[in-house]
């Protein structure tokens, strides 16, 4: 056994998720000259000569990232793949391969795993990705799925978090906040069910946001669109933790200040009525609700004409010399954005 040299017991909460990653990886040394980009972006980049390989891992844990009382197993398999591919697309790459690690307790029958794999296969089919390996092991209690995605990025096409320049525009694909509101509906109906198991869940009318939560899609189509429009993002990230948190990641990695207009953030109309019902602030939901898996990127203002007619791409702000990120509110007040990545429920 290794003896611990340090008897201190620092709570992880003191560092937070990103502080912890920094702390654990700060002494990492790069020994191979083909490691073009290591820890700190959506995916690492390995130099393969004429192109890069992009590699990214995500781990999903029962009770932390998903709740099987409302997450169908097939959807879980599908979502596990999609959230990983999203990180490859965030590098402006094409996802090609995945490996799947799964830890499962004996409370799951073979049929349950078949369901998960039906979802995994469906995602592989839809996104043109090959399942090439993995690992299977027992777990004491919950279910865990860890997926590694590998993709290909053409040299000169790579979009890191660090490339945003003074005067660039900030653009988001699709809309944000939906996945979080879908989760609110599911949590509400779960409570109703727990109190009264006779009640049927009231889910109709919420199809869009439920799909955003239970069956998200990664924006492969947007990477293809940017290529067709001949737009090279200067920086890019996918929105997994929430718009606010991702804007701050781009700001920090690029060493630039980001300014976002509240009234430009794309939000599905159904979310306004729902936020009223839940007594929530729509902007807070759009900024801090995670799991939308949209892409957030910057591009030179000279490219504005190439994207401005496209309904899937919304300019939400601009980049300036400086640091941090600001929200310019509807009444033109400037509020500093905080890194409030939304905690996954649980
Ligand atoms: P994303 O939300 O895009 O999946 P994360 O916030 O999970 O990114 O991770 C941020 C960066 O830290 C990534 O580059 C990731 O590879 C790296 N990272 C996360 N956890 C670890 C770990 N335990 N050891 C080494 N690197 C890690
Ligand atoms: Mg990411």
mmCIF file of C-alpha atoms and ligand atoms in Angstrom:
data_model
loop_
_atom_site.group_PDB
_atom_site.id
_atom_site.type_symbol
_atom_site.label_atom_id
_atom_site.label_comp_id
_atom_site.label_asym_id
_atom_site.label_seq_id
_atom_site.Cartn_x
_atom_site.Cartn_y
_atom_site.Cartn_z
ATOM 1 C CA UNK A 1 0.000 0.000 0.000
ATOM 2 C CA UNK A 2 1.097 3.560 -0.644
ATOM 3 C CA UNK A 3 1.492 5.628 2.518
ATOM 4 C CA UNK A 4 -0.215 9.004 2.240
ATOM 5 C CA UNK A 5 2.437 11.687 2.768
ATOM 6 C CA UNK A 6 -0.113 14.376 3.486
ATOM 7 C CA UNK A 7 -2.401 13.895 6.497
ATOM 8 C CA UNK A 8 -4.556 16.951 5.592
ATOM 9 C CA UNK A 9 -8.191 16.387 4.664
ATOM 10 C CA UNK A 10 -9.305 19.229 2.406
ATOM 11 C CA UNK A 11 -12.989 18.989 1.411
ATOM 12 C CA UNK A 12 -13.412 18.784 -2.391
ATOM 13 C CA UNK A 13 -16.097 21.472 -2.130
ATOM 14 C CA UNK A 14 -13.357 23.942 -1.171
ATOM 15 C CA UNK A 15 -11.932 23.716 -4.712
ATOM 16 C CA UNK A 16 -15.080 23.084 -6.745
ATOM 17 C CA UNK A 17 -15.116 20.917 -9.895
ATOM 18 C CA UNK A 18 -12.911 23.130 -12.060
ATOM 19 C CA UNK A 19 -10.567 24.022 -9.177
ATOM 20 C CA UNK A 20 -10.143 20.323 -8.458
ATOM 21 C CA UNK A 21 -9.282 19.490 -12.086
ATOM 22 C CA UNK A 22 -6.730 22.335 -12.133
ATOM 23 C CA UNK A 23 -5.267 21.182 -8.846
ATOM 24 C CA UNK A 24 -4.891 17.569 -9.966
ATOM 25 C CA UNK A 25 -3.522 18.300 -13.427
ATOM 26 C CA UNK A 26 -1.293 21.338 -12.866
ATOM 27 C CA UNK A 27 1.872 19.234 -12.606
ATOM 28 C CA UNK A 28 1.109 17.226 -15.746
ATOM 29 C CA UNK A 29 4.095 17.183 -18.078
ATOM 30 C CA UNK A 30 3.763 16.554 -21.795
ATOM 31 C CA UNK A 31 6.291 13.933 -22.924
ATOM 32 C CA UNK A 32 5.175 13.272 -26.478
ATOM 33 C CA UNK A 33 5.698 15.888 -29.165
ATOM 34 C CA UNK A 34 2.469 14.867 -30.890
ATOM 35 C CA UNK A 35 0.353 16.009 -27.907
ATOM 36 C CA UNK A 36 -0.878 19.234 -29.482
ATOM 37 C CA UNK A 37 -3.443 20.127 -26.796
ATOM 38 C CA UNK A 38 -3.853 18.531 -23.353
ATOM 39 C CA UNK A 39 -6.168 19.147 -20.390
ATOM 40 C CA UNK A 40 -8.397 22.203 -20.448
ATOM 41 C CA UNK A 41 -10.428 22.097 -23.638
ATOM 42 C CA UNK A 42 -13.499 20.126 -24.745
ATOM 43 C CA UNK A 43 -11.216 17.497 -26.242
ATOM 44 C CA UNK A 44 -7.476 16.903 -26.404
ATOM 45 C CA UNK A 45 -5.758 17.113 -29.810
ATOM 46 C CA UNK A 46 -3.145 14.615 -30.977
ATOM 47 C CA UNK A 47 -1.077 15.592 -34.005
ATOM 48 C CA UNK A 48 -1.420 12.862 -36.643
ATOM 49 C CA UNK A 49 0.620 14.572 -39.333
ATOM 50 C CA UNK A 50 -1.930 15.859 -41.816
ATOM 51 C CA UNK A 51 -4.769 16.110 -39.240
ATOM 52 C CA UNK A 52 -5.495 15.973 -35.494
ATOM 53 C CA UNK A 53 -7.274 13.283 -33.530
ATOM 54 C CA UNK A 54 -9.633 14.773 -30.932
ATOM 55 C CA UNK A 55 -10.264 12.711 -27.778
ATOM 56 C CA UNK A 56 -12.750 13.321 -24.973
ATOM 57 C CA UNK A 57 -14.167 11.331 -22.031
ATOM 58 C CA UNK A 58 -17.367 11.803 -20.024
ATOM 59 C CA UNK A 59 -18.638 9.856 -17.056
ATOM 60 C CA UNK A 60 -22.347 9.596 -16.193
ATOM 61 C CA UNK A 61 -23.335 8.383 -12.734
ATOM 62 C CA UNK A 62 -26.778 7.229 -11.591
ATOM 63 C CA UNK A 63 -28.309 9.594 -9.045
ATOM 64 C CA UNK A 64 -25.941 12.391 -10.092
ATOM 65 C CA UNK A 65 -26.384 12.733 -13.863
ATOM 66 C CA UNK A 66 -29.501 10.675 -14.412
ATOM 67 C CA UNK A 67 -32.477 9.336 -12.505
ATOM 68 C CA UNK A 68 -33.812 6.026 -13.777
ATOM 69 C CA UNK A 69 -37.272 6.729 -12.381
ATOM 70 C CA UNK A 70 -37.902 8.937 -15.410
ATOM 71 C CA UNK A 71 -34.959 8.307 -17.741
ATOM 72 C CA UNK A 72 -35.762 5.357 -20.037
ATOM 73 C CA UNK A 73 -32.685 3.141 -20.430
ATOM 74 C CA UNK A 74 -32.638 3.446 -24.202
ATOM 75 C CA UNK A 75 -32.598 7.240 -23.879
ATOM 76 C CA UNK A 76 -29.811 6.985 -21.338
ATOM 77 C CA UNK A 77 -27.662 5.020 -23.787
ATOM 78 C CA UNK A 78 -28.403 7.512 -26.525
ATOM 79 C CA UNK A 79 -27.692 10.545 -24.347
ATOM 80 C CA UNK A 80 -24.413 9.074 -23.013
ATOM 81 C CA UNK A 81 -23.084 8.907 -26.563
ATOM 82 C CA UNK A 82 -24.453 12.271 -27.661
ATOM 83 C CA UNK A 83 -22.959 14.271 -24.761
ATOM 84 C CA UNK A 84 -19.556 12.876 -25.673
ATOM 85 C CA UNK A 85 -19.798 13.535 -29.382
ATOM 86 C CA UNK A 86 -20.748 17.088 -28.496
ATOM 87 C CA UNK A 87 -17.207 17.676 -27.165
ATOM 88 C CA UNK A 88 -15.701 16.528 -30.486
ATOM 89 C CA UNK A 89 -18.001 18.864 -32.437
ATOM 90 C CA UNK A 90 -16.966 21.649 -30.033
ATOM 91 C CA UNK A 91 -13.429 21.306 -31.479
ATOM 92 C CA UNK A 92 -14.945 21.713 -34.982
ATOM 93 C CA UNK A 93 -14.235 18.051 -35.635
ATOM 94 C CA UNK A 94 -15.972 14.977 -37.007
ATOM 95 C CA UNK A 95 -16.675 12.231 -34.437
ATOM 96 C CA UNK A 96 -15.684 8.773 -35.676
ATOM 97 C CA UNK A 97 -15.246 6.295 -32.817
ATOM 98 C CA UNK A 98 -16.379 5.603 -29.262
ATOM 99 C CA UNK A 99 -15.457 3.200 -26.487
ATOM 100 C CA UNK A 100 -17.976 2.438 -23.728
ATOM 101 C CA UNK A 101 -17.173 1.609 -20.107
ATOM 102 C CA UNK A 102 -20.079 0.396 -18.029
ATOM 103 C CA UNK A 103 -20.343 -0.513 -14.339
ATOM 104 C CA UNK A 104 -23.559 -2.249 -13.380
ATOM 105 C CA UNK A 105 -24.992 -3.815 -10.223
ATOM 106 C CA UNK A 106 -26.866 -7.100 -10.155
ATOM 107 C CA UNK A 107 -30.191 -5.300 -9.779
ATOM 108 C CA UNK A 108 -30.068 -4.804 -13.576
ATOM 109 C CA UNK A 109 -31.107 -7.757 -15.757
ATOM 110 C CA UNK A 110 -29.518 -8.417 -19.156
ATOM 111 C CA UNK A 111 -32.592 -6.872 -20.790
ATOM 112 C CA UNK A 112 -31.831 -3.531 -19.116
ATOM 113 C CA UNK A 113 -28.342 -3.513 -20.632
ATOM 114 C CA UNK A 114 -29.826 -4.446 -23.990
ATOM 115 C CA UNK A 115 -32.011 -1.348 -23.755
ATOM 116 C CA UNK A 116 -29.012 0.878 -22.992
ATOM 117 C CA UNK A 117 -27.160 -0.614 -25.940
ATOM 118 C CA UNK A 118 -30.140 -0.110 -28.229
ATOM 119 C CA UNK A 119 -29.766 3.614 -27.456
ATOM 120 C CA UNK A 120 -25.989 3.506 -27.908
ATOM 121 C CA UNK A 121 -26.365 1.789 -31.295
ATOM 122 C CA UNK A 122 -29.037 4.239 -32.407
ATOM 123 C CA UNK A 123 -26.780 7.216 -31.590
ATOM 124 C CA UNK A 124 -23.854 5.546 -33.404
ATOM 125 C CA UNK A 125 -26.112 5.048 -36.428
ATOM 126 C CA UNK A 126 -27.418 8.625 -36.437
ATOM 127 C CA UNK A 127 -23.998 10.239 -35.973
ATOM 128 C CA UNK A 128 -21.974 7.879 -38.166
ATOM 129 C CA UNK A 129 -19.800 6.705 -35.276
ATOM 130 C CA UNK A 130 -18.275 3.240 -34.706
ATOM 131 C CA UNK A 131 -18.348 1.513 -31.312
ATOM 132 C CA UNK A 132 -14.847 0.015 -31.119
ATOM 133 C CA UNK A 133 -14.416 -1.220 -27.540
ATOM 134 C CA UNK A 134 -14.896 -0.573 -23.861
ATOM 135 C CA UNK A 135 -15.014 -2.330 -20.515
ATOM 136 C CA UNK A 136 -17.720 -3.995 -18.402
ATOM 137 C CA UNK A 137 -17.578 -4.442 -14.658
ATOM 138 C CA UNK A 138 -19.715 -4.936 -11.553
ATOM 139 C CA UNK A 139 -20.754 -2.041 -9.358
ATOM 140 C CA UNK A 140 -21.787 -2.125 -5.672
ATOM 141 C CA UNK A 141 -24.881 -0.073 -6.244
ATOM 142 C CA UNK A 142 -25.588 2.343 -9.076
ATOM 143 C CA UNK A 143 -25.063 2.338 -12.792
ATOM 144 C CA UNK A 144 -22.146 4.237 -14.352
ATOM 145 C CA UNK A 145 -21.400 4.826 -17.996
ATOM 146 C CA UNK A 146 -18.120 6.282 -19.190
ATOM 147 C CA UNK A 147 -17.683 6.997 -22.862
ATOM 148 C CA UNK A 148 -14.606 8.128 -24.759
ATOM 149 C CA UNK A 149 -15.134 9.694 -28.151
ATOM 150 C CA UNK A 150 -12.464 10.050 -30.815
ATOM 151 C CA UNK A 151 -12.769 12.332 -33.801
ATOM 152 C CA UNK A 152 -10.867 13.898 -36.633
ATOM 153 C CA UNK A 153 -10.088 17.591 -36.979
ATOM 154 C CA UNK A 154 -8.525 19.001 -40.126
ATOM 155 C CA UNK A 155 -5.456 21.115 -39.407
ATOM 156 C CA UNK A 156 -6.322 24.797 -39.448
ATOM 157 C CA UNK A 157 -10.001 23.965 -38.726
ATOM 158 C CA UNK A 158 -9.557 23.289 -34.990
ATOM 159 C CA UNK A 159 -11.567 25.523 -32.665
ATOM 160 C CA UNK A 160 -10.099 25.700 -29.168
ATOM 161 C CA UNK A 161 -11.526 27.606 -26.213
ATOM 162 C CA UNK A 162 -8.579 29.980 -26.364
ATOM 163 C CA UNK A 163 -8.763 31.774 -29.721
ATOM 164 C CA UNK A 164 -11.315 34.582 -29.219
ATOM 165 C CA UNK A 165 -10.050 37.993 -30.400
ATOM 166 C CA UNK A 166 -10.881 41.620 -29.678
ATOM 167 C CA UNK A 167 -14.061 42.639 -31.574
ATOM 168 C CA UNK A 168 -15.170 39.072 -32.360
ATOM 169 C CA UNK A 169 -18.892 38.310 -32.254
ATOM 170 C CA UNK A 170 -20.268 35.744 -29.791
ATOM 171 C CA UNK A 171 -22.689 33.283 -31.384
ATOM 172 C CA UNK A 172 -24.856 30.488 -30.007
ATOM 173 C CA UNK A 173 -26.583 27.706 -31.970
ATOM 174 C CA UNK A 174 -30.232 26.728 -31.377
ATOM 175 C CA UNK A 175 -31.743 27.814 -28.077
ATOM 176 C CA UNK A 176 -30.866 27.384 -24.403
ATOM 177 C CA UNK A 177 -32.643 26.638 -21.123
ATOM 178 C CA UNK A 178 -34.922 23.908 -22.527
ATOM 179 C CA UNK A 179 -33.134 20.892 -21.063
ATOM 180 C CA UNK A 180 -33.247 22.426 -17.592
ATOM 181 C CA UNK A 181 -36.976 23.169 -17.782
ATOM 182 C CA UNK A 182 -37.540 19.610 -19.040
ATOM 183 C CA UNK A 183 -35.825 18.412 -15.883
ATOM 184 C CA UNK A 184 -38.100 20.635 -13.759
ATOM 185 C CA UNK A 185 -41.178 19.038 -15.315
ATOM 186 C CA UNK A 186 -39.819 15.530 -14.760
ATOM 187 C CA UNK A 187 -38.893 16.303 -11.141
ATOM 188 C CA UNK A 188 -42.323 17.801 -10.501
ATOM 189 C CA UNK A 189 -44.152 14.806 -11.931
ATOM 190 C CA UNK A 190 -41.908 12.455 -9.974
ATOM 191 C CA UNK A 191 -42.900 14.179 -6.720
ATOM 192 C CA UNK A 192 -46.582 13.977 -7.673
ATOM 193 C CA UNK A 193 -46.146 10.270 -8.401
ATOM 194 C CA UNK A 194 -44.307 9.625 -5.112
ATOM 195 C CA UNK A 195 -47.129 11.299 -3.182
ATOM 196 C CA UNK A 196 -49.854 9.600 -5.151
ATOM 197 C CA UNK A 197 -48.823 6.603 -7.282
ATOM 198 C CA UNK A 198 -52.310 6.472 -8.856
ATOM 199 C CA UNK A 199 -51.693 9.777 -10.654
ATOM 200 C CA UNK A 200 -50.538 9.666 -14.259
ATOM 201 C CA UNK A 201 -47.707 12.099 -15.079
ATOM 202 C CA UNK A 202 -48.841 15.290 -16.790
ATOM 203 C CA UNK A 203 -46.290 15.574 -19.601
ATOM 204 C CA UNK A 204 -48.288 16.553 -22.676
ATOM 205 C CA UNK A 205 -47.607 19.976 -24.134
ATOM 206 C CA UNK A 206 -44.009 19.813 -22.902
ATOM 207 C CA UNK A 207 -42.649 17.610 -25.688
ATOM 208 C CA UNK A 208 -39.928 20.027 -26.826
ATOM 209 C CA UNK A 209 -38.275 20.557 -23.458
ATOM 210 C CA UNK A 210 -38.697 16.916 -22.421
ATOM 211 C CA UNK A 211 -36.895 15.887 -25.569
ATOM 212 C CA UNK A 212 -34.169 18.432 -24.822
ATOM 213 C CA UNK A 213 -33.645 16.714 -21.464
ATOM 214 C CA UNK A 214 -34.259 13.056 -22.319
ATOM 215 C CA UNK A 215 -33.050 12.876 -25.898
ATOM 216 C CA UNK A 216 -30.607 15.692 -26.598
ATOM 217 C CA UNK A 217 -28.816 15.955 -29.929
ATOM 218 C CA UNK A 218 -25.231 17.089 -30.511
ATOM 219 C CA UNK A 219 -24.733 19.793 -33.148
ATOM 220 C CA UNK A 220 -22.940 17.816 -35.838
ATOM 221 C CA UNK A 221 -25.218 19.670 -38.242
ATOM 222 C CA UNK A 222 -23.866 23.027 -37.066
ATOM 223 C CA UNK A 223 -20.246 21.967 -37.624
ATOM 224 C CA UNK A 224 -21.266 21.006 -41.167
ATOM 225 C CA UNK A 225 -23.139 24.288 -41.579
ATOM 226 C CA UNK A 226 -20.131 26.365 -40.482
ATOM 227 C CA UNK A 227 -17.991 24.511 -42.994
ATOM 228 C CA UNK A 228 -20.531 25.138 -45.765
ATOM 229 C CA UNK A 229 -20.697 28.828 -44.825
ATOM 230 C CA UNK A 230 -16.874 28.942 -44.788
ATOM 231 C CA UNK A 231 -16.887 30.184 -41.216
ATOM 232 C CA UNK A 232 -13.902 29.285 -39.032
ATOM 233 C CA UNK A 233 -14.764 29.907 -35.348
ATOM 234 C CA UNK A 234 -11.928 31.635 -33.493
ATOM 235 C CA UNK A 235 -12.978 29.820 -30.286
ATOM 236 C CA UNK A 236 -15.667 27.251 -29.499
ATOM 237 C CA UNK A 237 -17.144 25.254 -26.603
ATOM 238 C CA UNK A 238 -20.267 23.158 -26.149
ATOM 239 C CA UNK A 239 -22.923 24.165 -23.619
ATOM 240 C CA UNK A 240 -23.011 21.380 -21.064
ATOM 241 C CA UNK A 241 -22.937 23.283 -17.757
ATOM 242 C CA UNK A 242 -24.866 26.412 -18.804
ATOM 243 C CA UNK A 243 -24.318 29.429 -21.034
ATOM 244 C CA UNK A 244 -22.877 31.542 -18.224
ATOM 245 C CA UNK A 245 -20.275 28.983 -17.234
ATOM 246 C CA UNK A 246 -19.235 28.339 -20.859
ATOM 247 C CA UNK A 247 -18.932 32.052 -21.668
ATOM 248 C CA UNK A 248 -16.593 32.340 -18.697
ATOM 249 C CA UNK A 249 -14.539 29.375 -19.907
ATOM 250 C CA UNK A 250 -14.055 31.037 -23.309
ATOM 251 C CA UNK A 251 -13.229 34.326 -21.601
ATOM 252 C CA UNK A 252 -10.670 32.769 -19.292
ATOM 253 C CA UNK A 253 -9.016 30.559 -21.928
ATOM 254 C CA UNK A 254 -8.876 33.395 -24.466
ATOM 255 C CA UNK A 255 -7.847 36.097 -21.988
ATOM 256 C CA UNK A 256 -10.639 38.336 -23.309
ATOM 257 C CA UNK A 257 -13.747 40.004 -21.942
ATOM 258 C CA UNK A 258 -17.121 38.685 -23.106
ATOM 259 C CA UNK A 259 -20.250 40.872 -23.239
ATOM 260 C CA UNK A 260 -23.636 39.213 -23.676
ATOM 261 C CA UNK A 261 -26.971 40.948 -24.324
ATOM 262 C CA UNK A 262 -29.820 39.577 -22.213
ATOM 263 C CA UNK A 263 -32.390 40.299 -24.930
ATOM 264 C CA UNK A 264 -30.404 38.400 -27.592
ATOM 265 C CA UNK A 265 -30.199 35.045 -25.811
ATOM 266 C CA UNK A 266 -32.274 32.543 -27.860
ATOM 267 C CA UNK A 267 -35.001 30.978 -25.728
ATOM 268 C CA UNK A 268 -37.883 28.781 -26.897
ATOM 269 C CA UNK A 269 -41.241 30.612 -26.435
ATOM 270 C CA UNK A 270 -42.686 27.751 -24.344
ATOM 271 C CA UNK A 271 -40.078 28.459 -21.668
ATOM 272 C CA UNK A 272 -41.483 31.899 -20.856
ATOM 273 C CA UNK A 273 -44.892 30.567 -19.799
ATOM 274 C CA UNK A 274 -43.331 27.666 -17.958
ATOM 275 C CA UNK A 275 -40.954 29.940 -16.025
ATOM 276 C CA UNK A 276 -43.971 31.949 -14.882
ATOM 277 C CA UNK A 277 -45.647 28.771 -13.688
ATOM 278 C CA UNK A 278 -42.498 27.706 -11.789
ATOM 279 C CA UNK A 279 -41.859 31.257 -10.579
ATOM 280 C CA UNK A 280 -38.413 31.246 -12.181
ATOM 281 C CA UNK A 281 -36.496 33.939 -14.037
ATOM 282 C CA UNK A 282 -36.158 33.066 -17.744
ATOM 283 C CA UNK A 283 -32.733 34.675 -18.071
ATOM 284 C CA UNK A 284 -31.428 32.805 -15.032
ATOM 285 C CA UNK A 285 -32.678 29.544 -16.535
ATOM 286 C CA UNK A 286 -31.095 30.360 -19.924
ATOM 287 C CA UNK A 287 -27.770 31.318 -18.320
ATOM 288 C CA UNK A 288 -27.481 28.620 -15.691
ATOM 289 C CA UNK A 289 -29.579 25.686 -16.859
ATOM 290 C CA UNK A 290 -27.201 23.129 -18.361
ATOM 291 C CA UNK A 291 -27.320 20.184 -20.737
ATOM 292 C CA UNK A 292 -28.484 21.958 -23.874
ATOM 293 C CA UNK A 293 -25.469 20.710 -25.875
ATOM 294 C CA UNK A 294 -25.598 23.675 -28.203
ATOM 295 C CA UNK A 295 -22.366 25.225 -29.482
ATOM 296 C CA UNK A 296 -21.076 28.612 -28.336
ATOM 297 C CA UNK A 297 -18.435 30.205 -30.538
ATOM 298 C CA UNK A 298 -16.751 33.425 -31.569
ATOM 299 C CA UNK A 299 -16.001 34.638 -35.068
ATOM 300 C CA UNK A 300 -14.481 37.742 -36.669
ATOM 301 C CA UNK A 301 -17.001 40.524 -37.210
ATOM 302 C CA UNK A 302 -16.033 40.453 -40.918
ATOM 303 C CA UNK A 303 -17.825 37.076 -41.128
ATOM 304 C CA UNK A 304 -21.119 38.460 -39.817
ATOM 305 C CA UNK A 305 -22.712 38.523 -43.281
ATOM 306 C CA UNK A 306 -22.082 34.800 -43.706
ATOM 307 C CA UNK A 307 -24.192 33.864 -40.669
ATOM 308 C CA UNK A 308 -26.704 36.641 -40.121
ATOM 309 C CA UNK A 309 -29.549 35.159 -42.191
ATOM 310 C CA UNK A 310 -29.332 31.764 -40.509
ATOM 311 C CA UNK A 311 -32.133 30.995 -38.029
ATOM 312 C CA UNK A 312 -29.978 28.445 -36.164
ATOM 313 C CA UNK A 313 -27.227 30.958 -35.356
ATOM 314 C CA UNK A 314 -27.801 33.891 -32.997
ATOM 315 C CA UNK A 315 -25.295 36.650 -32.275
ATOM 316 C CA UNK A 316 -25.589 37.283 -28.534
ATOM 317 C CA UNK A 317 -22.662 39.576 -27.840
ATOM 318 C CA UNK A 318 -19.115 40.658 -28.528
ATOM 319 C CA UNK A 319 -15.539 40.220 -27.307
ATOM 320 C CA UNK A 320 -13.315 42.997 -25.965
ATOM 321 C CA UNK A 321 -9.791 43.257 -24.540
ATOM 322 C CA UNK A 322 -9.982 42.554 -20.803
ATOM 323 C CA UNK A 323 -11.237 39.771 -18.572
ATOM 324 C CA UNK A 324 -14.443 38.294 -17.168
ATOM 325 C CA UNK A 325 -17.901 38.407 -18.675
ATOM 326 C CA UNK A 326 -20.805 40.827 -18.462
ATOM 327 C CA UNK A 327 -24.520 40.582 -19.054
ATOM 328 C CA UNK A 328 -26.040 43.714 -20.589
ATOM 329 C CA UNK A 329 -29.606 43.621 -19.285
ATOM 330 C CA UNK A 330 -32.795 44.695 -21.065
ATOM 331 C CA UNK A 331 -32.643 48.025 -19.238
ATOM 332 C CA UNK A 332 -28.964 48.409 -20.231
ATOM 333 C CA UNK A 333 -27.458 47.698 -16.851
ATOM 334 C CA UNK A 334 -24.148 45.814 -16.874
ATOM 335 C CA UNK A 335 -23.974 42.823 -14.522
ATOM 336 C CA UNK A 336 -20.908 40.640 -14.053
ATOM 337 C CA UNK A 337 -21.563 37.008 -14.957
ATOM 338 C CA UNK A 338 -20.634 34.450 -12.341
ATOM 339 C CA UNK A 339 -19.444 30.897 -12.918
ATOM 340 C CA UNK A 340 -22.589 29.241 -11.759
ATOM 341 C CA UNK A 341 -22.463 26.015 -13.651
ATOM 342 C CA UNK A 342 -25.743 24.421 -12.716
ATOM 343 C CA UNK A 343 -25.313 21.412 -10.529
ATOM 344 C CA UNK A 344 -26.800 18.341 -12.079
ATOM 345 C CA UNK A 345 -29.636 17.247 -9.872
ATOM 346 C CA UNK A 346 -28.943 14.756 -7.134
HETATM 347 P P1 LIG B 1 -16.508 19.219 -20.634
HETATM 348 O O1 LIG B 1 -17.594 19.897 -19.825
HETATM 349 O O2 LIG B 1 -16.250 19.836 -21.958
HETATM 350 O O3 LIG B 1 -16.695 17.704 -20.705
HETATM 351 P P2 LIG B 1 -14.922 19.206 -18.251
HETATM 352 O O4 LIG B 1 -15.371 20.420 -17.526
HETATM 353 O O5 LIG B 1 -15.491 17.888 -17.857
HETATM 354 O O6 LIG B 1 -15.163 19.450 -19.820
HETATM 355 O O7 LIG B 1 -13.349 19.090 -18.177
HETATM 356 C C1 LIG B 1 -12.525 20.199 -18.420
HETATM 357 C C2 LIG B 1 -11.145 19.713 -18.832
HETATM 358 O O8 LIG B 1 -10.521 18.985 -17.776
HETATM 359 C C3 LIG B 1 -11.150 18.787 -20.035
HETATM 360 O O9 LIG B 1 -10.041 19.115 -20.852
HETATM 361 C C4 LIG B 1 -10.991 17.401 -19.416
HETATM 362 O O10 LIG B 1 -10.340 16.513 -20.287
HETATM 363 C C5 LIG B 1 -10.136 17.679 -18.196
HETATM 364 N N1 LIG B 1 -10.369 16.754 -17.068
HETATM 365 C C6 LIG B 1 -11.544 16.568 -16.393
HETATM 366 N N2 LIG B 1 -11.389 15.679 -15.396
HETATM 367 C C7 LIG B 1 -10.102 15.257 -15.447
HETATM 368 C C8 LIG B 1 -9.332 14.341 -14.675
HETATM 369 N N3 LIG B 1 -9.869 13.654 -13.651
HETATM 370 N N4 LIG B 1 -8.023 14.171 -15.012
HETATM 371 C C9 LIG B 1 -7.481 14.844 -16.041
HETATM 372 N N5 LIG B 1 -8.155 15.733 -16.799
HETATM 373 C C10 LIG B 1 -9.439 15.947 -16.517
HETATM 374 MG MG1 LIG B 2 -17.499 20.457 -23.456
#
